[in-house]
mmCIF file of C-alpha atoms in Angstrom:
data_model
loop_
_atom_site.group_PDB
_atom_site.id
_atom_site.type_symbol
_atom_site.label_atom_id
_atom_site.label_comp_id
_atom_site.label_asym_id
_atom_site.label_seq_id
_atom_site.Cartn_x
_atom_site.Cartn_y
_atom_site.Cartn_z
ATOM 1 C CA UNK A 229 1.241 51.834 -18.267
ATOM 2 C CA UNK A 230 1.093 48.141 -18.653
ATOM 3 C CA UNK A 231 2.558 46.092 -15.334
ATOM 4 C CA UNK A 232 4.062 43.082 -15.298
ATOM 5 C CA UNK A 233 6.172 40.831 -13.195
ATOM 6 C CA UNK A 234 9.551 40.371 -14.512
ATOM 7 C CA UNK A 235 12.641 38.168 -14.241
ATOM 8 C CA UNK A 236 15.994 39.515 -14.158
ATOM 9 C CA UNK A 237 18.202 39.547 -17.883
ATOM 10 C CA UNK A 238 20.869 37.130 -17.640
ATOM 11 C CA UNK A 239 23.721 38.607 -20.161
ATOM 12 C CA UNK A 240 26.731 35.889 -21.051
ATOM 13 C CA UNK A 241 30.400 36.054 -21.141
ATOM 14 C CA UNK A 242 32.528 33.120 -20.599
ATOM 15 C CA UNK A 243 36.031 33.286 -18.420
ATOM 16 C CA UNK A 244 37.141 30.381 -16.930
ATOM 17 C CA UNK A 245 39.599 29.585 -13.691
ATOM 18 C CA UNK A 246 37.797 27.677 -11.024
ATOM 19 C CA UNK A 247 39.543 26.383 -7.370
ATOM 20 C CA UNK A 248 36.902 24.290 -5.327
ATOM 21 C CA UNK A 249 35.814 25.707 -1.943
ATOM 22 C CA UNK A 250 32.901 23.813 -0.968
ATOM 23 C CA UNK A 251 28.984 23.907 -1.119
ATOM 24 C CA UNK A 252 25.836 23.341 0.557
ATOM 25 C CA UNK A 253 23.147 21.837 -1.211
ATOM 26 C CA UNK A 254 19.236 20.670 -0.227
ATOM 27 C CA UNK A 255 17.654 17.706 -1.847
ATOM 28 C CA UNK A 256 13.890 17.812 -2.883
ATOM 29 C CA UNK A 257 11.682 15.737 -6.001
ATOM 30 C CA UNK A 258 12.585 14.846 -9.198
ATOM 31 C CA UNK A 259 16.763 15.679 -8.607
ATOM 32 C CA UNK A 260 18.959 14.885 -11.278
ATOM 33 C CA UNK A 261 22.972 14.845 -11.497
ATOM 34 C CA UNK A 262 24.624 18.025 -10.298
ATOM 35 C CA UNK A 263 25.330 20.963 -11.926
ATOM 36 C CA UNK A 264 28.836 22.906 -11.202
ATOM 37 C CA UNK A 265 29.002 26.977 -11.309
ATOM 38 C CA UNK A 266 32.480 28.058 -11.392
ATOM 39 C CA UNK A 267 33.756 31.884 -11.343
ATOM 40 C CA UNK A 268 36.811 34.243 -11.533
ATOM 41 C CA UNK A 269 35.747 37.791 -10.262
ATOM 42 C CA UNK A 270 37.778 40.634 -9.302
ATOM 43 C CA UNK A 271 39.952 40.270 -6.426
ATOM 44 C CA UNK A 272 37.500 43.189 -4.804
ATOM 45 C CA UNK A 273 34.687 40.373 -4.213
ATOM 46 C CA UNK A 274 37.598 38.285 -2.686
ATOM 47 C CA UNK A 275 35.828 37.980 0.633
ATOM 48 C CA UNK A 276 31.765 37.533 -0.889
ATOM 49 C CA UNK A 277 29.559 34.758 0.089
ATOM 50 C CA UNK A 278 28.333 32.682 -3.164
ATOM 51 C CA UNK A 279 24.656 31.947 -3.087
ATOM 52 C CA UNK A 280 22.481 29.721 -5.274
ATOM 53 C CA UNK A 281 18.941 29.864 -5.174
ATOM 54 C CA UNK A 282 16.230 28.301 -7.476
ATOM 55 C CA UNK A 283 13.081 29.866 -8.317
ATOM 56 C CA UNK A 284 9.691 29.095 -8.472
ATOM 57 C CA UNK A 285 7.690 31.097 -10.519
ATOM 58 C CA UNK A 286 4.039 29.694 -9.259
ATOM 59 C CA UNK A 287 4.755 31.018 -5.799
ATOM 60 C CA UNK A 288 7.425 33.361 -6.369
ATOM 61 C CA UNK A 289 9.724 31.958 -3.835
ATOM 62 C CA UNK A 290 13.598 31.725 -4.263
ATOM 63 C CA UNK A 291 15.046 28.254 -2.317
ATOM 64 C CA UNK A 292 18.516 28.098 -1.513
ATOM 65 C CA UNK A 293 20.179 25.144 -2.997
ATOM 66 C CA UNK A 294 23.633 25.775 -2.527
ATOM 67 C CA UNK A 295 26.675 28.485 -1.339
ATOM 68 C CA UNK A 296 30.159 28.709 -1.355
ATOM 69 C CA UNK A 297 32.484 31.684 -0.573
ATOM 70 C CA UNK A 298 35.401 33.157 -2.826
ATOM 71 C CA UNK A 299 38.509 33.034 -2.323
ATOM 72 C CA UNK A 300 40.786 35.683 -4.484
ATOM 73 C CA UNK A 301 37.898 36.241 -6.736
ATOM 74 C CA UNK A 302 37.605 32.320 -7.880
ATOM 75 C CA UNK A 303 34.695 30.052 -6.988
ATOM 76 C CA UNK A 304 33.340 26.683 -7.576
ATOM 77 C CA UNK A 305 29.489 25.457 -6.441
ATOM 78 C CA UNK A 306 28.272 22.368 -6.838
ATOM 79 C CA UNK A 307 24.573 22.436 -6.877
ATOM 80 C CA UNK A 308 22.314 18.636 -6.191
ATOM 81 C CA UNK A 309 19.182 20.256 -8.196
ATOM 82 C CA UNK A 310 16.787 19.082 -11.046
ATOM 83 C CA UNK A 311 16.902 21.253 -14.145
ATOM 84 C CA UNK A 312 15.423 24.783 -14.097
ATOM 85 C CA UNK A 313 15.687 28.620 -13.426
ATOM 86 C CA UNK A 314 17.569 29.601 -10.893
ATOM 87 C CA UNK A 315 19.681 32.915 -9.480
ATOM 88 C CA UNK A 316 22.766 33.398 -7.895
ATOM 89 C CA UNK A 317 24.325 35.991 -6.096
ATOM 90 C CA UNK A 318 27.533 37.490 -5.173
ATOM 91 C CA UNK A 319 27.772 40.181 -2.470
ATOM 92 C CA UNK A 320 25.213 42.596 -3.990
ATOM 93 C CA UNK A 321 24.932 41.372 -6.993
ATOM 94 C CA UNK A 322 22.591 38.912 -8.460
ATOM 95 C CA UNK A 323 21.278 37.413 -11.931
ATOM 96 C CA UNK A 324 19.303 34.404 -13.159
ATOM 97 C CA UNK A 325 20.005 31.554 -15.166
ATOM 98 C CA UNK A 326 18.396 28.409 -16.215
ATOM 99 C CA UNK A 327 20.121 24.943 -16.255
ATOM 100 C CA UNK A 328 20.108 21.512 -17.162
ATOM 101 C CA UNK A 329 21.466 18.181 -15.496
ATOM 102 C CA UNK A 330 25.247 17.709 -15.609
ATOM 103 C CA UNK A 331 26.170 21.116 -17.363
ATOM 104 C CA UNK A 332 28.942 23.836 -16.117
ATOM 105 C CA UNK A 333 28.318 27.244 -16.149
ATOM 106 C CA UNK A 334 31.183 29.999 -15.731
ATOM 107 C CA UNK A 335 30.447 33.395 -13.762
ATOM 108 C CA UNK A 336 32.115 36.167 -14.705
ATOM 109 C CA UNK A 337 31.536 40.372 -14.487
ATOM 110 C CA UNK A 338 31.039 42.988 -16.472
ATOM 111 C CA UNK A 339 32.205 46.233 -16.922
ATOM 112 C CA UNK A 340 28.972 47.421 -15.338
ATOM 113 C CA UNK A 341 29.549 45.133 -12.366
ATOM 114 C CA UNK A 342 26.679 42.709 -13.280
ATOM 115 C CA UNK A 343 27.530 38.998 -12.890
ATOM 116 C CA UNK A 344 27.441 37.355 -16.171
ATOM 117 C CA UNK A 345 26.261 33.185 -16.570
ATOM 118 C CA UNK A 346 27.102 31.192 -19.726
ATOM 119 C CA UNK A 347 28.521 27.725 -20.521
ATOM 120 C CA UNK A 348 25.600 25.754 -20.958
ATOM 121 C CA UNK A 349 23.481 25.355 -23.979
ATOM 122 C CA UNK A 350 20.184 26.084 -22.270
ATOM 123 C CA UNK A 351 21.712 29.272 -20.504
ATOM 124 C CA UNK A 352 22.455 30.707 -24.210
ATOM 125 C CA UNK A 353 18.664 30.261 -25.295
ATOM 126 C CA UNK A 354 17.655 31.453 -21.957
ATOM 127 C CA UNK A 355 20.026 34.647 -22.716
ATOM 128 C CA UNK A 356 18.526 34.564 -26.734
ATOM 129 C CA UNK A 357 15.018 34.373 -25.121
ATOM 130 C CA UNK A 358 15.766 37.515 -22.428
ATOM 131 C CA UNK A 359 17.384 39.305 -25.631
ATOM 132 C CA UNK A 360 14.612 38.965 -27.502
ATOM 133 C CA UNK A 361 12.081 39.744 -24.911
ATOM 134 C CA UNK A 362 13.933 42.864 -24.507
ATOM 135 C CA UNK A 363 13.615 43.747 -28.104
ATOM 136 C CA UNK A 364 10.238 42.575 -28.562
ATOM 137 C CA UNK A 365 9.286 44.821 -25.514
ATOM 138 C CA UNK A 366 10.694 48.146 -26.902
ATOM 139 C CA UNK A 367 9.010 47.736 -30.188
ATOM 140 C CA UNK A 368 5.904 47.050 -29.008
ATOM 141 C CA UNK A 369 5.725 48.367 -25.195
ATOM 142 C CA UNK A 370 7.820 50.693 -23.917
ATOM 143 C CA UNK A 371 7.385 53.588 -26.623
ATOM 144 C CA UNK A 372 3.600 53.342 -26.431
ATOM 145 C CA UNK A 373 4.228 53.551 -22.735
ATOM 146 C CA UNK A 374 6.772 56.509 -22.460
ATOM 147 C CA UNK A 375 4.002 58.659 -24.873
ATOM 148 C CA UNK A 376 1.347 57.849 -22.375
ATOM 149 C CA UNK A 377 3.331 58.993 -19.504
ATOM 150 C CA UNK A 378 4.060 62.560 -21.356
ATOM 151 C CA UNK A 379 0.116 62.553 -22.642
ATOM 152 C CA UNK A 380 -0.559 62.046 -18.829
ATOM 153 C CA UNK A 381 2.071 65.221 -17.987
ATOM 154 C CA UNK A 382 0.027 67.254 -20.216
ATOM 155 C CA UNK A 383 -3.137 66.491 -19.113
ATOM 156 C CA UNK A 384 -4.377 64.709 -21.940
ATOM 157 C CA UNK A 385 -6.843 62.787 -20.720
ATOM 158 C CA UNK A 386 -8.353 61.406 -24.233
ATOM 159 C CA UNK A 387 -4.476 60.630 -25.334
ATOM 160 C CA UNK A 388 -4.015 59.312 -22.245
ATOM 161 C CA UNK A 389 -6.655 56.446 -22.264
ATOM 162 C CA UNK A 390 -5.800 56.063 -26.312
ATOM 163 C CA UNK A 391 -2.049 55.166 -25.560
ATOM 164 C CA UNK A 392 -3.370 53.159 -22.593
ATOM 165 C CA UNK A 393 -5.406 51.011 -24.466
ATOM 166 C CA UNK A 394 -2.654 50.783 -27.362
ATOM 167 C CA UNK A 395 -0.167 49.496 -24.339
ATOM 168 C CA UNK A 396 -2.396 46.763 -24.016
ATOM 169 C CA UNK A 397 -2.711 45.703 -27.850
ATOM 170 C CA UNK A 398 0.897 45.812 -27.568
ATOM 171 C CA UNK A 399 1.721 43.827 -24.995
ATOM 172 C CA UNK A 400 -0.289 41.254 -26.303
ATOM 173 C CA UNK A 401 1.363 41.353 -29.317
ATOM 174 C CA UNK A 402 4.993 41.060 -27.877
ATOM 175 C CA UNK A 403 3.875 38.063 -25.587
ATOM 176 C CA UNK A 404 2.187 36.417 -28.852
ATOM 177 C CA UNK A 405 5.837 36.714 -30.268
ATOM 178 C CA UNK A 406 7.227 35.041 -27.053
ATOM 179 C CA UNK A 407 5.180 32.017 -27.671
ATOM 180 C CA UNK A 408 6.409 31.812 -31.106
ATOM 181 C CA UNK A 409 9.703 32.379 -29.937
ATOM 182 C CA UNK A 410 9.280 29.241 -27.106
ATOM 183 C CA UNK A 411 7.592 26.887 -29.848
ATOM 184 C CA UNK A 412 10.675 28.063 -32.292
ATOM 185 C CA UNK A 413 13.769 27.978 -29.836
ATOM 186 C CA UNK A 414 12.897 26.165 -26.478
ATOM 187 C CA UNK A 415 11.382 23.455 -27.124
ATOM 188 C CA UNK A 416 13.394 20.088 -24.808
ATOM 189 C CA UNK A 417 15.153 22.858 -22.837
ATOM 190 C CA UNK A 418 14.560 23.721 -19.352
ATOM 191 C CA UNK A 419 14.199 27.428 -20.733
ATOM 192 C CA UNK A 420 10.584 26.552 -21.383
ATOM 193 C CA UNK A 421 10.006 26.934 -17.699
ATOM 194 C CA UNK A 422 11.806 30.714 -17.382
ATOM 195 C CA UNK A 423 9.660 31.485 -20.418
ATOM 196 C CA UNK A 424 6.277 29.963 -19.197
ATOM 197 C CA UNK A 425 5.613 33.140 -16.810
ATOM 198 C CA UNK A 426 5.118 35.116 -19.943
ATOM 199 C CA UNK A 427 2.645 32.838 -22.074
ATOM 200 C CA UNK A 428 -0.347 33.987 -23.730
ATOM 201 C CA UNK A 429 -2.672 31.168 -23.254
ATOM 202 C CA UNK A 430 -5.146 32.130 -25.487
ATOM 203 C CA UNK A 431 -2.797 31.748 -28.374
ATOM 204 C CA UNK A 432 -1.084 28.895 -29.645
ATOM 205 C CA UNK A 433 -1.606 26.783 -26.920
ATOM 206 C CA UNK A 434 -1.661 23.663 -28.204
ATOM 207 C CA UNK A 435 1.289 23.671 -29.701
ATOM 208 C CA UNK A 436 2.410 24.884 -25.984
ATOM 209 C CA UNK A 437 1.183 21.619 -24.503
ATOM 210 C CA UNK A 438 2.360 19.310 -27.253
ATOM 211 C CA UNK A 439 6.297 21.343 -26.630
ATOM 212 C CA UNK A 440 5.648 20.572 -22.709
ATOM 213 C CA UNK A 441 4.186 17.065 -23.287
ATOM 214 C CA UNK A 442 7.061 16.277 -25.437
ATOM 215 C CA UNK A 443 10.322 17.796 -22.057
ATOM 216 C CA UNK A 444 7.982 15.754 -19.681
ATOM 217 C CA UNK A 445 8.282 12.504 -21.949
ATOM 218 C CA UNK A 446 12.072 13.142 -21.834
ATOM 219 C CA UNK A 447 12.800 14.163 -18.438
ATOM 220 C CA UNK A 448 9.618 12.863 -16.472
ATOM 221 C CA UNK A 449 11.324 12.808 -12.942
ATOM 222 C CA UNK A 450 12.546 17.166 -13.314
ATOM 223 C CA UNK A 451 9.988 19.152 -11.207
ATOM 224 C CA UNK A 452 9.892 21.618 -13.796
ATOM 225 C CA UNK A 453 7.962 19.039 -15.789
ATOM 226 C CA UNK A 454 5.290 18.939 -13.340
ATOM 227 C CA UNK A 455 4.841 22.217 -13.358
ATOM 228 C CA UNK A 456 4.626 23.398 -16.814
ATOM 229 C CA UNK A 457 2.076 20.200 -17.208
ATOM 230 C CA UNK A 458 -0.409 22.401 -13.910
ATOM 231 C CA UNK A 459 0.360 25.945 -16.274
ATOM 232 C CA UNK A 460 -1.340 24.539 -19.475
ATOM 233 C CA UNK A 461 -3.987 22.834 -17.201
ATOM 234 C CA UNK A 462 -4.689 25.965 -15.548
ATOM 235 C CA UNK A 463 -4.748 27.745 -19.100
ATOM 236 C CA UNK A 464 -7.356 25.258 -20.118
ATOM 237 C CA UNK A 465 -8.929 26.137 -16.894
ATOM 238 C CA UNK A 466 -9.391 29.824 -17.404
ATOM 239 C CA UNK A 467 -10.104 29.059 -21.508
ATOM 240 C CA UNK A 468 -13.199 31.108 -22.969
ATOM 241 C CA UNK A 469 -15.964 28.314 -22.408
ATOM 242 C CA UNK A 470 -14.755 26.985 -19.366
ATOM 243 C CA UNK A 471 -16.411 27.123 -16.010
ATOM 244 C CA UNK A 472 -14.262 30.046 -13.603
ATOM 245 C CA UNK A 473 -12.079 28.205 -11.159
ATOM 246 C CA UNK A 474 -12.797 28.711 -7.588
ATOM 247 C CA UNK A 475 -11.786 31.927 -5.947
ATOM 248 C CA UNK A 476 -12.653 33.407 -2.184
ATOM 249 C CA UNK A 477 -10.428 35.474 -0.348
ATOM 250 C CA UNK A 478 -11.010 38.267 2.520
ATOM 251 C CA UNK A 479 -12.426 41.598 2.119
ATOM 252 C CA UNK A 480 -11.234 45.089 3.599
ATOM 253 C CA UNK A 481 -13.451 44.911 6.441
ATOM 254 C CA UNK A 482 -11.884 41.158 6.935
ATOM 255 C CA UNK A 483 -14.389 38.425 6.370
ATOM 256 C CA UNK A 484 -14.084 35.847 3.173
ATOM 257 C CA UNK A 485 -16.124 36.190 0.122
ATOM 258 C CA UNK A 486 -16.026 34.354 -2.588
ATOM 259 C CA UNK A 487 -17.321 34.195 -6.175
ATOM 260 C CA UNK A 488 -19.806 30.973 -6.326
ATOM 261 C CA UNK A 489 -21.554 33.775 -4.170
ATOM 262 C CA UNK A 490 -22.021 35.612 -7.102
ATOM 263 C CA UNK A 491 -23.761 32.647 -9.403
ATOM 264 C CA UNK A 492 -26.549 33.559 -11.239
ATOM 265 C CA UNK A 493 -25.262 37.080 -12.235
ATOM 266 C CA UNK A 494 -22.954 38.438 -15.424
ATOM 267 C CA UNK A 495 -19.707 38.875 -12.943
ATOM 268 C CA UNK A 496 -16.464 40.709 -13.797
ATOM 269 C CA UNK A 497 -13.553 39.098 -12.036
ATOM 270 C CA UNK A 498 -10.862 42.201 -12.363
ATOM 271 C CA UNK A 499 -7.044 41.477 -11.437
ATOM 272 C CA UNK A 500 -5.973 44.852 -10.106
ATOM 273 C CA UNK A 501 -3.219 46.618 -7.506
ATOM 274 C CA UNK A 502 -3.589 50.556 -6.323
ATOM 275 C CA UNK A 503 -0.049 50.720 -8.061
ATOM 276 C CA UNK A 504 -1.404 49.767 -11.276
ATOM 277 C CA UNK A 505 -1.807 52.925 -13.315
ATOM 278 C CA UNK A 506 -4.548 51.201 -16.167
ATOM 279 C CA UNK A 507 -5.997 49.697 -13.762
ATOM 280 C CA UNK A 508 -6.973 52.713 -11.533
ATOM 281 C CA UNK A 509 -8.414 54.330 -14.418
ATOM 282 C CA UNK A 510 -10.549 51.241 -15.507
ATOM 283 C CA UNK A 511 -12.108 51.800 -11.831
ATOM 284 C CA UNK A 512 -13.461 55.017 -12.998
ATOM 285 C CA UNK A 513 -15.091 53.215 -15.767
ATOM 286 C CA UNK A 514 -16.142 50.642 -13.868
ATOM 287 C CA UNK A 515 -18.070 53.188 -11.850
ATOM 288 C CA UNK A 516 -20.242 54.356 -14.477
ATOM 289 C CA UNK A 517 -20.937 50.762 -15.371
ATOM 290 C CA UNK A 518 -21.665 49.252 -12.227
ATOM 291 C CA UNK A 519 -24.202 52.156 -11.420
ATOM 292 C CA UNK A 520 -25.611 51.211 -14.894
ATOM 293 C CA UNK A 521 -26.281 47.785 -14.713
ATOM 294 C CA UNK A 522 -25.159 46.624 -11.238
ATOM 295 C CA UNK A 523 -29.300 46.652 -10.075
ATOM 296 C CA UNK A 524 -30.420 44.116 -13.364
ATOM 297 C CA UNK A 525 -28.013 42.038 -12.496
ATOM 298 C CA UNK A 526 -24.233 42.755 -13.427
ATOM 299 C CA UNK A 527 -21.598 42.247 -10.593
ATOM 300 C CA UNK A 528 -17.663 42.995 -10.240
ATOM 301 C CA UNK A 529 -15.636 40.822 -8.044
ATOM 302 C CA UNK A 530 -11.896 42.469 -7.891
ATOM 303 C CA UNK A 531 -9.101 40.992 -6.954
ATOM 304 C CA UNK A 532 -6.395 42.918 -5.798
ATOM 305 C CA UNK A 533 -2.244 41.841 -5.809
ATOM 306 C CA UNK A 534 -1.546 44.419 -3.550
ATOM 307 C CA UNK A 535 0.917 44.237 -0.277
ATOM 308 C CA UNK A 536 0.169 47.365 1.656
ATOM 309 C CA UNK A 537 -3.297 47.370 3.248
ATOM 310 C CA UNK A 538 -3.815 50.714 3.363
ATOM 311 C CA UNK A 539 -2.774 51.498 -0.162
ATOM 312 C CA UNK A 540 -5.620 48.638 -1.034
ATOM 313 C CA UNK A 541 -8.455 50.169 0.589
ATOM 314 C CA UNK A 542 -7.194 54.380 -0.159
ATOM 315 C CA UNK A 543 -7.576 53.278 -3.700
ATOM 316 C CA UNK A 544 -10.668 51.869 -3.324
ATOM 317 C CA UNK A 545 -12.155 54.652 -1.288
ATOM 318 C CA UNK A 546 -10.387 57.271 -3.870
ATOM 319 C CA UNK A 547 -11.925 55.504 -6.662
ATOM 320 C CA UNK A 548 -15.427 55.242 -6.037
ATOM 321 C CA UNK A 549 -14.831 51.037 -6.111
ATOM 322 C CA UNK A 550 -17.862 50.301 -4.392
ATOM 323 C CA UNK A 551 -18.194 46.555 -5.662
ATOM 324 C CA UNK A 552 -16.781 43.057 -4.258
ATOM 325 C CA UNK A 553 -13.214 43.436 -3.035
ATOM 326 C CA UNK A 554 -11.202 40.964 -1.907
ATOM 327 C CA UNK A 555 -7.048 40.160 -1.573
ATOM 328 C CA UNK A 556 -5.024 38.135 0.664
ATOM 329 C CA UNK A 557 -2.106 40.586 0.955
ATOM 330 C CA UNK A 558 0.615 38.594 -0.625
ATOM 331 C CA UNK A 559 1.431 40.382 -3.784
ATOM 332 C CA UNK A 560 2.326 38.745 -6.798
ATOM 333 C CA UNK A 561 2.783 35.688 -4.651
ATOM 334 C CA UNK A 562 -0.955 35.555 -4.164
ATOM 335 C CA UNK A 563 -2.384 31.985 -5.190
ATOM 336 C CA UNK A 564 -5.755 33.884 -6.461
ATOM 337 C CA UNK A 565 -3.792 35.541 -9.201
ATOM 338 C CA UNK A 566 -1.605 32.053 -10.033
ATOM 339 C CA UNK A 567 -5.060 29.824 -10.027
ATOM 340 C CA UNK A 568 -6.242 32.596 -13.201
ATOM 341 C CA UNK A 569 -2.473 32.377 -14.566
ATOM 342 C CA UNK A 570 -2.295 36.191 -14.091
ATOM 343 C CA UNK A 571 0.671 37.851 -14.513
ATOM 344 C CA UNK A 572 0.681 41.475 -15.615
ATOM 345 C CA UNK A 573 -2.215 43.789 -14.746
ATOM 346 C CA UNK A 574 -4.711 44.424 -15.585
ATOM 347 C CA UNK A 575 -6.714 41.253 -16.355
ATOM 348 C CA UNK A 576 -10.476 40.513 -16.077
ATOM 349 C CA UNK A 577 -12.398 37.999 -16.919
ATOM 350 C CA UNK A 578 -16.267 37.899 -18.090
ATOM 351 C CA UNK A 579 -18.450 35.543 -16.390
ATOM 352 C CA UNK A 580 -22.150 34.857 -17.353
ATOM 353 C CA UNK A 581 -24.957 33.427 -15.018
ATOM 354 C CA UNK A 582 -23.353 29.629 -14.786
ATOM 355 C CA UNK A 583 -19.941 30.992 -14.107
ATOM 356 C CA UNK A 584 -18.655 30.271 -17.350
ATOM 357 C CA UNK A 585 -15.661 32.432 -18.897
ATOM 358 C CA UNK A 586 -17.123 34.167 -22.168
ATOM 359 C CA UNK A 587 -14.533 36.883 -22.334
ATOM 360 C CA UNK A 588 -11.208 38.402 -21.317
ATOM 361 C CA UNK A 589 -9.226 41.702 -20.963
ATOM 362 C CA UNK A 590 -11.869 43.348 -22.578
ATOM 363 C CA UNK A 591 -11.792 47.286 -21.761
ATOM 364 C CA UNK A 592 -13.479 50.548 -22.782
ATOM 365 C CA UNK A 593 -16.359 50.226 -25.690
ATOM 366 C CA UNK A 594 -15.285 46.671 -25.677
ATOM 367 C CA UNK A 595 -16.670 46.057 -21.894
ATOM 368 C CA UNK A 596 -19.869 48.425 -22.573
ATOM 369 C CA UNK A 597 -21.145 46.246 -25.810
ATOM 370 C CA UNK A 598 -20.558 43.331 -24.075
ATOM 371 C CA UNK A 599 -22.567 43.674 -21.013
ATOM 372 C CA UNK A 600 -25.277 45.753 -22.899
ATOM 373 C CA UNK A 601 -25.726 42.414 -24.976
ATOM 374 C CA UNK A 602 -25.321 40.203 -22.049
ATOM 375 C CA UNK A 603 -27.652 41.720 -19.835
ATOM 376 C CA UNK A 604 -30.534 40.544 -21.784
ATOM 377 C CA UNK A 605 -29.216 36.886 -21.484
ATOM 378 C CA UNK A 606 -29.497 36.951 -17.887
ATOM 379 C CA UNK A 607 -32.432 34.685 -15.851
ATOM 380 C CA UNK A 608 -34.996 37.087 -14.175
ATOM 381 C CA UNK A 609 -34.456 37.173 -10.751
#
């Protein structure tokens, strides 16, 4: 199984009936005019708190911008916030939505008891992008995934690392078709932001940065702006040919390593977590391959997104991971796995003796080719 961070799907349905009851907002760079969020929920939410909250996908944080409270069901928030993707949540329930300056959403419920967002014409292609993600993700993914899982029941092992491997072909695929759908949909909405998250840098990426050059040229003061200008730097960063960007962080027994520690070798910098099903099983053939060539030369430096301490260092010890290990705790807020624009697992990157990328995600017979032919290219040490 393939895993990935994901946003919340933000259905729509519009209802309308609004009474103000007052808001809290927080001011911070590159604000624009208000937005308003107005509901009409079922008298049983009468008494719920309103809270709005904007996200930040590069740390994974949520900031509250704004609340209100309902009174018989109705609401209306007025939120002091530049353009972007942001939640908001009602008692227990909670979805996301994206915005731009000066629009007015309407809140409503479903049958189901989800909150539904529309009104505003970036919140529809936000909704047409989540649609289609969803789609895309159960053509490509999720059977590929569900076969694996009953392969892995029956104790298939050979099936088992097929399907695996034809998880990942897929889920490159279906993130190749988000880009196209960004470059074909979202281009000078703030729905380029929600979407970011998902890009495939390695394809299509200048027409990425020409769509993000263009929404910073129109709205250069929106934070957003900013930020999607550091993602395609970041993906030119981490580009086959460039030079690895920094990375150091502690190890299980505590101390800081880092990887310009490991110039002058071929280095494999693997994004992992102990959750991470593929990823587990790539340790086993990791094994073989750093007993192989590990002595001539050939280093792995893995970098885990795990939480739990001890579930970090049981799978290490259960897997036989005897190379360079290093994590700061934090999850998928972890600034190691933002600086390599990681955001599904696995991921690995192939460094040669300068520290220069000259491969990704490559796996299996893939992997063993390439470091048989590298080897050779290394300086005698």
């Amino acid at each position: 199984m393939l895993w990935i961070f994901g946003l919340m799907l933000a259905p729509i349905c519009v209802r309308l009936r609004w009474i103000l009851l007052g808001s809290l907002a927080f001011g911070g760079a590159g604000l624009h005019a208000a937005f308003e969020l107005s509901g009409d929920l079922p008298l049983r939410r009468a008494d719920g708190p309103v809270v709005v909250s904007r996200e930040w996908l590069e740390t994974r944080d949520s900031v509250l911008v704004a609340t209100g409270k309902l009174a018989t069901g109705r609401f209306q928030v007025k939120v002091n916030s530049g353009p972007g993707l942001f939640t908001i949540r009602v008692g227990d329930s909670e979805t996301s939505f994206v915005v731009g300056e000066g629009q007015a959403l309407q809140v409503s419920e479903a049958e189901s008891g989800a909150l539904l967002v529309a009104g505003g014409p970036d919140q529809k292609l936000y909704a047409d992008y989540e649609m289609f993600r969803s789609e895309s993700l159960g053509r490509l993914v999720l059977p590929v995934r569900a076969a694996g899982a009953a392969a892995q029941i029956a104790g298939n092992d050979a099936e088992v690392a097929r399907l695996t491997e034809a998880e990942v072909v897929g889920y490159r695929k279906h993130r190749h078709e988000l880009n196209d759908f960004t470059l074909e949909r979202l281009r000078g909405s703030p729905a380029l932001y929600a979407a970011a998250l998902r890009w495939d840098g390695d394809y299509r990426l200048e027409d990425l940065a020409k769509a993000v050059r263009e929404f910073s040229e129109r709205d250069p003061q929106a934070e957003i702006a900013r930020l999607l200008e550091a993602r395609i730097a970041r993906f030119r960063a981490t580009a086959i040919g460039a030079i690895a960007p920094a990375l150091a962080g502690a190890t299980p027994a505590g101390p800081a390593y880092a990887l310009a520690a490991l110039r002058g070798r071929l280095v494999l910098v693997d994004f992992w977590a102990s959750w991470c099903g593929p990823c587990r099983r790539e340790n086993l053939h990791y094994v073989e391959l750093y007993r192989k060539y590990h002595a001539a030369g050939f280093e792995i430096l893995a970098v885990s997104v795990d939480q739990d301490a001890a579930a970090w260092k049981a799978a290490i010890a259960k897997d036989g991971a005897i190379w360079r290990q290093v994590s700061d705790l934090t999850a998928w807020k972890s600034p190691l796995a933002a600086a390599y624009n990681v955001t599904a697992l696995p991921a690995s990157f192939l460094l040669d003796g300068e520290g220069r990328i000259v491969a990704k995600d490559l796996r299996g017979p893939a992997l063993d080719a390439a470091l048989a032919e590298r080897m050779g290219k290394l300086p005698v040490r």
